[in-house]
Short mmCIF file of C-alpha atoms in Angstrom, two decimals:
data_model
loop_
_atom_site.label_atom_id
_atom_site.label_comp_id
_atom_site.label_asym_id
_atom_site.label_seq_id
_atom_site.Cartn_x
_atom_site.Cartn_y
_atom_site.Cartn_z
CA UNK Z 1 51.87 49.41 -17.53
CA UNK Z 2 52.73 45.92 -17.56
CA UNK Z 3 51.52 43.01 -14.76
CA UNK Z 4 50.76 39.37 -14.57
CA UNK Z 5 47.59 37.79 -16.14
CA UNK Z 6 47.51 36.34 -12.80
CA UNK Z 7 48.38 39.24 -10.88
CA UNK Z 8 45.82 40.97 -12.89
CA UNK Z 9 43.18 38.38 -11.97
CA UNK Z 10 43.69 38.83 -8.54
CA UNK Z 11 43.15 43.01 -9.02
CA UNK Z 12 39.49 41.42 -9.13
CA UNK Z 13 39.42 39.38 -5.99
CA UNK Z 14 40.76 43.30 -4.23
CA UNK Z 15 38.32 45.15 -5.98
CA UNK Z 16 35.45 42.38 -4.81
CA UNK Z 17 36.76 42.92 -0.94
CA UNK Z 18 36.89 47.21 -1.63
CA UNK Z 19 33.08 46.60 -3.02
CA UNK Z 20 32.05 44.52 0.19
CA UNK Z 21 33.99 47.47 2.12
CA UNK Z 22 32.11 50.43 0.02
CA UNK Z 23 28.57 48.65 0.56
CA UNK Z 24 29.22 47.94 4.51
CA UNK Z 25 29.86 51.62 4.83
CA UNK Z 26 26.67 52.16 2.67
CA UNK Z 27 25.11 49.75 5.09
CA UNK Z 28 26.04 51.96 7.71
CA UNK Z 29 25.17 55.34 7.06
CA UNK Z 30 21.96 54.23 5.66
CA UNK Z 31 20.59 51.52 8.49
CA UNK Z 32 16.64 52.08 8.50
CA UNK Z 33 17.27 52.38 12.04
CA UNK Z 34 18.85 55.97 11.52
CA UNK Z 35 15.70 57.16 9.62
CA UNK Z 36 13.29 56.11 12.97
CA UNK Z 37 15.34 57.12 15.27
CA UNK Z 38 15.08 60.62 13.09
CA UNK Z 39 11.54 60.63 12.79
CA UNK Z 40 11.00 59.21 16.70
CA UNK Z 41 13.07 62.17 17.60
CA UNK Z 42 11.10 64.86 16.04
CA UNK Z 43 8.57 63.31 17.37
CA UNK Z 44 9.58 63.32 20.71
CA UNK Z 45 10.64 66.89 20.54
CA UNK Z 46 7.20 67.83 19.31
CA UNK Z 47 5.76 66.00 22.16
CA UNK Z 48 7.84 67.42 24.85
CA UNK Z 49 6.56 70.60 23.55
CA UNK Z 50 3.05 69.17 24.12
CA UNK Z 51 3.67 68.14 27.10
CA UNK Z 52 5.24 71.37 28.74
CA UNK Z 53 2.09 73.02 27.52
CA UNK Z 54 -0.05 70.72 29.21
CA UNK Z 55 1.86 70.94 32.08
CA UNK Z 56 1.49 74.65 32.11
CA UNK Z 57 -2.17 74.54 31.69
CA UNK Z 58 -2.57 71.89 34.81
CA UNK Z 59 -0.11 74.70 37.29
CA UNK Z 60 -2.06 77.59 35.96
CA UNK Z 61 -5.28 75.94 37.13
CA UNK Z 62 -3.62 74.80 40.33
CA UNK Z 63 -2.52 78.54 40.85
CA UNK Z 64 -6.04 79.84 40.22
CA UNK Z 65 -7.61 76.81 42.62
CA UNK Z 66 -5.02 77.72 45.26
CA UNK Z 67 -6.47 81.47 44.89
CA UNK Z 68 -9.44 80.47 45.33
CA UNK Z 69 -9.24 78.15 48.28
CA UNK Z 70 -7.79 81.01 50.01
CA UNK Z 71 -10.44 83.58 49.16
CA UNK Z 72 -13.08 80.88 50.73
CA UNK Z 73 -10.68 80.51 53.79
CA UNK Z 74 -10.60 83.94 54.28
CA UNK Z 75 -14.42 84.52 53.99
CA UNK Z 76 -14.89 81.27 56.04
CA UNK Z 77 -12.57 83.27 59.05
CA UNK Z 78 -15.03 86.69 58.45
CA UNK Z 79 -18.18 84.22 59.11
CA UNK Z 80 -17.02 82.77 62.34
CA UNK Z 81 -16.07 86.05 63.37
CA UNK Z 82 -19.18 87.43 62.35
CA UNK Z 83 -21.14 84.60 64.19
CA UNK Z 84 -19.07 84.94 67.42
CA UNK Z 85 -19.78 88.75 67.36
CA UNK Z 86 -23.64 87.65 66.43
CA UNK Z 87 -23.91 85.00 69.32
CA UNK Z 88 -22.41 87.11 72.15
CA UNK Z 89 -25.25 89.39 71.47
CA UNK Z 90 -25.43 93.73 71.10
CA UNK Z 91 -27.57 96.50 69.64
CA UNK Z 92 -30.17 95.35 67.29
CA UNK Z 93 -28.32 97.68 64.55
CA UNK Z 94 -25.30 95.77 65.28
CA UNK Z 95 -26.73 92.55 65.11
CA UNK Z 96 -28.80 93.54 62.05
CA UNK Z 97 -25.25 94.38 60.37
CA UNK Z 98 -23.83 91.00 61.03
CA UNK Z 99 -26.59 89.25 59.93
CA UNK Z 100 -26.49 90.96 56.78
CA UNK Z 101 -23.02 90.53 56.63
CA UNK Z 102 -23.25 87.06 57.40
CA UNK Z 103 -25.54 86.51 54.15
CA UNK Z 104 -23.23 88.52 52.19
CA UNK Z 105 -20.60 86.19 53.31
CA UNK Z 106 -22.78 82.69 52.36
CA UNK Z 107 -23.12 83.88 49.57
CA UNK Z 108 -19.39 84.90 48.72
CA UNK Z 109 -18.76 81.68 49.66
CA UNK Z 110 -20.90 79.88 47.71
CA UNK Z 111 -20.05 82.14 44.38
CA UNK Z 112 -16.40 80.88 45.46
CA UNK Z 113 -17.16 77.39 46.01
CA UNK Z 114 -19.00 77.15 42.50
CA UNK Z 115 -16.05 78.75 40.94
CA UNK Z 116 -13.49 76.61 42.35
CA UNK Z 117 -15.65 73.30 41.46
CA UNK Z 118 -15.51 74.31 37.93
CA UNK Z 119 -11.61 75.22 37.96
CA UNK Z 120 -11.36 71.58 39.50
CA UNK Z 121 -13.13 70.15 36.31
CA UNK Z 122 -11.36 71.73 34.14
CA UNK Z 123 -8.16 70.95 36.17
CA UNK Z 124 -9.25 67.25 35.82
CA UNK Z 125 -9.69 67.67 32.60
CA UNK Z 126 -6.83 69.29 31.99
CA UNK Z 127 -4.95 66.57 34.38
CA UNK Z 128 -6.18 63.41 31.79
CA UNK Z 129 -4.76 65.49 28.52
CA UNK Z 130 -1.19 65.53 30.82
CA UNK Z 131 -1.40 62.16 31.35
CA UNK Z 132 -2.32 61.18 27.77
CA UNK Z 133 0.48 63.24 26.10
CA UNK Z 134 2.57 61.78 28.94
CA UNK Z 135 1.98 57.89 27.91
CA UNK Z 136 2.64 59.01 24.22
CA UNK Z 137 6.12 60.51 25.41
CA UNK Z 138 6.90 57.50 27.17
CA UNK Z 139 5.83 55.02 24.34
CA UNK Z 140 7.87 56.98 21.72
CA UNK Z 141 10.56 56.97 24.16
CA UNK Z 142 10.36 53.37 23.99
CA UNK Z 143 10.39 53.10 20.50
CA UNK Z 144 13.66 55.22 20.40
CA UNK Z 145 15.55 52.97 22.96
CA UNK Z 146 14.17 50.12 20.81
CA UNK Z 147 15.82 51.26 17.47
CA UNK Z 148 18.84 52.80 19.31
CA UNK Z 149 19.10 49.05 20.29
CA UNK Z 150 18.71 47.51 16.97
CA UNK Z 151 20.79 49.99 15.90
CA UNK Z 152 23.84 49.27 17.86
CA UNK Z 153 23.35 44.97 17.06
CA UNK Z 154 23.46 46.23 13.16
CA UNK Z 155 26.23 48.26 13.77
CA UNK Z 156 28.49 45.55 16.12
CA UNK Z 157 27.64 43.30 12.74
CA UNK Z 158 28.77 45.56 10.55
CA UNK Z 159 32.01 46.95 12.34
CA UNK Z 160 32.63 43.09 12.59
CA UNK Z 161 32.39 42.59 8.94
CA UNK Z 162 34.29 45.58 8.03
CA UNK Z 163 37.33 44.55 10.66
CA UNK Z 164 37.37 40.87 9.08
CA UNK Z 165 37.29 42.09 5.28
CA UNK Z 166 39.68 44.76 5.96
CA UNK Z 167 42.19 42.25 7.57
CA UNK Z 168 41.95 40.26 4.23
CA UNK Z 169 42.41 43.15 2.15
CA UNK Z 170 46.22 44.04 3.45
CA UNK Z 171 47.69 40.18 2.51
CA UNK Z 172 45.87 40.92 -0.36
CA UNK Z 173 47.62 44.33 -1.81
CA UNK Z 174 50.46 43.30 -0.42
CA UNK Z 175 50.99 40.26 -2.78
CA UNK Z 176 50.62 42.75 -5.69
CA UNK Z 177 52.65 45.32 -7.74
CA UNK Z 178 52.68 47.78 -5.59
CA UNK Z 179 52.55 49.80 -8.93
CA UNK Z 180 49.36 48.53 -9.96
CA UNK Z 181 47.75 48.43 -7.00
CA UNK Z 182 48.31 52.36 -7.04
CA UNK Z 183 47.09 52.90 -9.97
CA UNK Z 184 44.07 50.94 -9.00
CA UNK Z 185 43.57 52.58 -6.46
CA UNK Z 186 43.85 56.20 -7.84
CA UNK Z 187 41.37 55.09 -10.52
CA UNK Z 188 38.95 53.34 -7.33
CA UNK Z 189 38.85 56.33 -5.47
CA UNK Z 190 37.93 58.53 -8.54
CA UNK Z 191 34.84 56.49 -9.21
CA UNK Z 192 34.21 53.58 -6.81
CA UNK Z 193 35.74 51.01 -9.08
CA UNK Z 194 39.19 50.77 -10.03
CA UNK Z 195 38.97 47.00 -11.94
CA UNK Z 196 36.30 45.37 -13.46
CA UNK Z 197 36.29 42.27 -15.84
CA UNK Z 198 36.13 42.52 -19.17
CA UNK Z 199 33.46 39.82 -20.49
CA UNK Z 200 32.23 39.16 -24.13
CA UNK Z 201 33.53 42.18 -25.36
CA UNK Z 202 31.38 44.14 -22.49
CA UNK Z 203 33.57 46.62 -20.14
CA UNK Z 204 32.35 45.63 -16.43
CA UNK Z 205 32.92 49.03 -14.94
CA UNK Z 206 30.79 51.10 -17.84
CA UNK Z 207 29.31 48.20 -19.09
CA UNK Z 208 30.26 49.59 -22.82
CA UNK Z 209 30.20 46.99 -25.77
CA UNK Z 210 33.38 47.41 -27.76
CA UNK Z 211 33.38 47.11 -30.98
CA UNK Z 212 35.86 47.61 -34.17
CA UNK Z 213 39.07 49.27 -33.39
CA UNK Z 214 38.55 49.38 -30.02
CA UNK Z 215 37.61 45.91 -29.26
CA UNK Z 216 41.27 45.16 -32.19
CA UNK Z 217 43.07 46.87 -29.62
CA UNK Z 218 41.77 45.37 -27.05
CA UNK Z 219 42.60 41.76 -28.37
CA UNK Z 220 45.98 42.89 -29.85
CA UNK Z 221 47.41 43.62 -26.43
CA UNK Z 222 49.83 41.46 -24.51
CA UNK Z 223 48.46 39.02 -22.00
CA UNK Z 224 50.43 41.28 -19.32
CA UNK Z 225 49.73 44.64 -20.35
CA UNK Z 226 47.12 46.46 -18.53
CA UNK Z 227 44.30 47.64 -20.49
CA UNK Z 228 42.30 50.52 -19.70
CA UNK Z 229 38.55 51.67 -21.00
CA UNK Z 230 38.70 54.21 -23.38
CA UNK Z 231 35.02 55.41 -21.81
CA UNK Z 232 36.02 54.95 -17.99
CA UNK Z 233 39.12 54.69 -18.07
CA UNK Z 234 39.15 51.27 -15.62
CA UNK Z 235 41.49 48.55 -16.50
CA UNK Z 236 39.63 45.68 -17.67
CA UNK Z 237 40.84 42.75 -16.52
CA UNK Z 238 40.91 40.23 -18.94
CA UNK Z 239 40.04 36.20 -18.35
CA UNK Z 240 38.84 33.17 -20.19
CA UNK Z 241 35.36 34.79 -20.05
CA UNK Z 242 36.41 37.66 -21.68
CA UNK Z 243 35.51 35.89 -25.19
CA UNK Z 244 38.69 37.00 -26.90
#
């Protein structure tokens, strides 16, 4: 293939705007942001999980204290039925019953009351672990809307750059062959580089030292032909600095 020394030149100047295009979309999938907002979100997920089984642990206790408040109501209802029956008097085996009843009851109740008191503990207990896991959640939540934030800024900057060096890169191609910008870029897409320069006798895509026959070859061609790496295959683009 033949081209312009200039034209060929200027295959550098595209393949310097593809490079800033190849490491924006680097930039992007690989923000550090992406990596914490991973690692906050399996955290997070872990945390709900806490969280739902403190929650369960704090309504299972409510559930039990609820039980037990009723129990005491209930027995509270038999005493001052009991004493009602007890003050408005009857047979001594009648009254004997109550009172015995009535002691039963007390201490029922009390049994009852003790029990509850210590569900209550534990529900308090149980209450401060909810609350802890809950600040966690919210301060991880935090954290996520934090580097969703910086996130998006990094990504606005980036979309930015890509729009401006994409709008340079179509005057750009345009002004070329339109063969040899093909060929560059079926060569570019194969491996990321399509043109590199070709300084001191040093391929810039492989960065091979030619020497002998190849490096003859290499100084035999025409100033416009286009001269491709033997190990590569990328045309090397050749310049005063290309010591030939």
């Amino acid at each position: 293939m033949k081209a312009s020394p200039e034209a060929q030149r200027r295959l550098l100047d595209l393949q310097a705007v593809d490079t800033a295009l190849a490491q924006l979309a680097h930039r992007r999938k690989s923000l550090p942001e992406l990596a914490e907002i991973d690692t906050v979100a399996r955290e997070l997920s872990a945390l709900e999980d806490e969280r739902v089984r403190a929650q369960v642990a704090v309504d299972d206790l409510d559930r039990d204290i609820s039980r037990f408040e009723k129990d005491i109501e209930q027995v509270r209802q038999r005493k001052d039925r009991d004493q009602k029956r007890l003050d408005a008097g009857g047979a001594l085996r009648e009254i004997e019953g109550l009172q015995h009843e009535l002691a039963t009851l007390n201490r029922r109740q009390s049994e009852l009351e003790d029990s509850e008191l210590e569900l209550m503990e534990q529900r308090e207990s149980a209450e401060s672990t909810l609350n802890e896991v809950r600040g966690r959640l919210a301060a991880a939540q935090e954290r996520r809307a934090e580097a969703e934030r910086r996130r998006d800024e990094a990504l606005a900057d980036i979309a930015k750059e890509h729009e401006f060096k994409t709008s340079s890169r179509g005057p750009l191609a345009a002004d070329l062959p339109a063969d040899l910008v093909a060929l560059y870029d079926k060569i570019r897409l194969d491996s990321g580089l399509g043109a590199a320069l070709f300084r001191s006798g040093r391929c810039g895509g492989c960065r091979i030292e030619l020497y002998g026959a190849d490096l003859a070859r290499v100084k035999a061609a025409a100033a416009d032909d286009v001269v491709r790496c033997e190990e590569c295959r990328r045309i090397m683009v050749r310049t005063a600095e290309s010591g030939l």
